[in-house]
Coordinates of C-alpha atoms in Angstrom, one line a residue:
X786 CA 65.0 -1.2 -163.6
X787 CA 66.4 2.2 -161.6
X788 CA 69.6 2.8 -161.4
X789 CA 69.7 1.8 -157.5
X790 CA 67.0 -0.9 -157.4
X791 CA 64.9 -3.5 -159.2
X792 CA 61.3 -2.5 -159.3
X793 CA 58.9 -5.3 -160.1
X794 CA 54.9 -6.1 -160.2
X795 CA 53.8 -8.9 -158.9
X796 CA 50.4 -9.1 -159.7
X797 CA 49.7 -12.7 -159.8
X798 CA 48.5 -12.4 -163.3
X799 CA 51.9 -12.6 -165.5
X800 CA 54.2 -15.3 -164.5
X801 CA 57.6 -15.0 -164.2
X802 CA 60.7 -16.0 -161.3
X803 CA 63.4 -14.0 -161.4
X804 CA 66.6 -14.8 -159.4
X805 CA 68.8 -12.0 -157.8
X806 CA 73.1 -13.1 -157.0
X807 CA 73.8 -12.8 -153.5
X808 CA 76.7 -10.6 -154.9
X809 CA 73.9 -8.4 -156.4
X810 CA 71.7 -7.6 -153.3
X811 CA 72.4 -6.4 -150.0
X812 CA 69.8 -8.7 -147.9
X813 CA 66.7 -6.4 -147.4
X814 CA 64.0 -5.7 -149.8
X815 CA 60.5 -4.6 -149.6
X816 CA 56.8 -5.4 -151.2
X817 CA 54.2 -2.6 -151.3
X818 CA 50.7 -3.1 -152.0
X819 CA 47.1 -2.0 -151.8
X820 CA 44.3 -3.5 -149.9
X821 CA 40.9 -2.4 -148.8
X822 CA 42.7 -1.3 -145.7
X823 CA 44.9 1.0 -147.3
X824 CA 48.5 0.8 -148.7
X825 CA 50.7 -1.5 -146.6
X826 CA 54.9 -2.8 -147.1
X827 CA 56.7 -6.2 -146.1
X828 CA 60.1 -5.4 -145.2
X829 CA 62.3 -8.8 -145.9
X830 CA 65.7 -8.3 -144.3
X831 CA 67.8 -12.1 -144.1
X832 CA 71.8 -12.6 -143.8
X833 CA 73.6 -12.5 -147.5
X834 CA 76.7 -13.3 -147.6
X835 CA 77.8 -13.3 -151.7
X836 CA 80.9 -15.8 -150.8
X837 CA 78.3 -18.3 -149.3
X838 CA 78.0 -20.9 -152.6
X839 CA 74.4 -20.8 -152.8
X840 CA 73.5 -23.6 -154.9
X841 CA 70.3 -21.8 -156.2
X842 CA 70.2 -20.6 -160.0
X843 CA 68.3 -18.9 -162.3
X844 CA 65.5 -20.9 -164.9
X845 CA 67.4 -19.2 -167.5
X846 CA 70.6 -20.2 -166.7
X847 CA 70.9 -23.6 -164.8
X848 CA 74.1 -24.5 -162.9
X849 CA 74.8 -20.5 -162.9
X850 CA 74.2 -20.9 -159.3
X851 CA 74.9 -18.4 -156.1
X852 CA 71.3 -16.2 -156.0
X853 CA 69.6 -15.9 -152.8
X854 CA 66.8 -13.7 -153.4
X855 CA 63.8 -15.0 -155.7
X856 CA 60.7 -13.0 -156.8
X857 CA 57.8 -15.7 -158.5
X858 CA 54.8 -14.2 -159.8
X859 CA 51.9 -17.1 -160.9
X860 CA 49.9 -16.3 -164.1
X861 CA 46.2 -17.0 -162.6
X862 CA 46.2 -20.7 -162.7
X863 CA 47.3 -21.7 -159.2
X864 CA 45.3 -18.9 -157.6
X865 CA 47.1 -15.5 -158.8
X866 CA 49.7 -15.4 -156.0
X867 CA 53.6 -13.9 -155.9
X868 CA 56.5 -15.2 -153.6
X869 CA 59.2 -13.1 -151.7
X870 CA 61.8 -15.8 -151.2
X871 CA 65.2 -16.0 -150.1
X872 CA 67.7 -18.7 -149.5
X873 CA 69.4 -19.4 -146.5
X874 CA 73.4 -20.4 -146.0
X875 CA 74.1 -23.3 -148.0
X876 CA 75.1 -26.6 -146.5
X877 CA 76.8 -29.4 -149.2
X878 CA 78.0 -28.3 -152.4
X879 CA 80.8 -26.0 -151.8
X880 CA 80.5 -25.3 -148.5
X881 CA 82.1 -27.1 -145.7
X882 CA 79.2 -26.5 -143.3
X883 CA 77.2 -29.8 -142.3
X884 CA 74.5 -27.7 -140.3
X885 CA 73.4 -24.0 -140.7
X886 CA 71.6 -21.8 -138.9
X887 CA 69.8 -18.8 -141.0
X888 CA 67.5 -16.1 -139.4
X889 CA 65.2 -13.9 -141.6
X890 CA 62.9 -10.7 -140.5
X891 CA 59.6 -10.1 -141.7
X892 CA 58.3 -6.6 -140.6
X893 CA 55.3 -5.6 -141.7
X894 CA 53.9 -1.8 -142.1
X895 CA 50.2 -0.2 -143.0
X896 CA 50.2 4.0 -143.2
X897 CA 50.2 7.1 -145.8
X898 CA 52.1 7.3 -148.7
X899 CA 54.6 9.7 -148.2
X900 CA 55.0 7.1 -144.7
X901 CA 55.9 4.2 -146.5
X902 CA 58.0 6.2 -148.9
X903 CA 60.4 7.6 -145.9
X904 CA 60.4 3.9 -144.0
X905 CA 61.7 2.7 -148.0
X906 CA 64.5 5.2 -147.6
X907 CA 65.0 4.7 -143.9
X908 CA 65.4 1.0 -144.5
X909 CA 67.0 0.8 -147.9
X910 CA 68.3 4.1 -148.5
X911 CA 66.3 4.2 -151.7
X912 CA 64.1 7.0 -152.4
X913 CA 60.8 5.6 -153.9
X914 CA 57.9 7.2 -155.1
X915 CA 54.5 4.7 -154.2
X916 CA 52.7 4.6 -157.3
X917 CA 50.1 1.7 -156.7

């Protein structure tokens, strides 16, 4: 954990799902990885709105709801794969809404290093050093 930012592997080897409040997060995240290719990033940005009742809730912590941003890493048994998730406005529960409409932007970047590290700060304002 940074002072600024939640760094986390997601390998696919160590399983885990962590849940992130709405109030928490500001809507846009990124994942980083390696391939044969090279070094490419998934920029996630999606509306958050922390007084949307978002009835999503930790494992830990059921009925502790209002997270809209979820990171699930497997552990190897269901093919060693991770999930970049985020919920969308909520319709029920709280909210008065019968019908919702959410959008969600997937951008996706290959290039250098010291690349990806300026588009992290460009899009986040976080300076991050690539260490994969």
């Amino acid at each position: 954990m940074h002072e600024t930012f939640a760094e986390l592997e997601a390998d696919g080897y160590n399983r885990y799902k962590l849940a992130f409040f709405a109030v928490n997060t500001t809507g846009r995240s990124v994942y980083v990885n390696r391939n044969e290719n090279g070094l490419y990033m998934i920029y996630k940005q999606y509306y958050n709105d922390p007084t949307n009742p978002y009835c999503c809730d930790p494992a830990d912590r059921p009925g502790d709801s209002g997270c809209s941003l979820f990171i699930y890493n497997d552990n190897g048994d269901n093919g060693a794969y991770a999930e970049f998730e985020n919920s969308g406005l909520t319709i029920g529960k709280d909210a008065v809404r019968k019908k919702a409409t959410s959008t969600m932007s997937h951008i996706f970047f290959t290039g250098e290093k010291a690349e990806l590290e300026q588009l992290i700060y460009l899009l986040l304002g976080v300076r991050y050093s690539i260490t994969i």
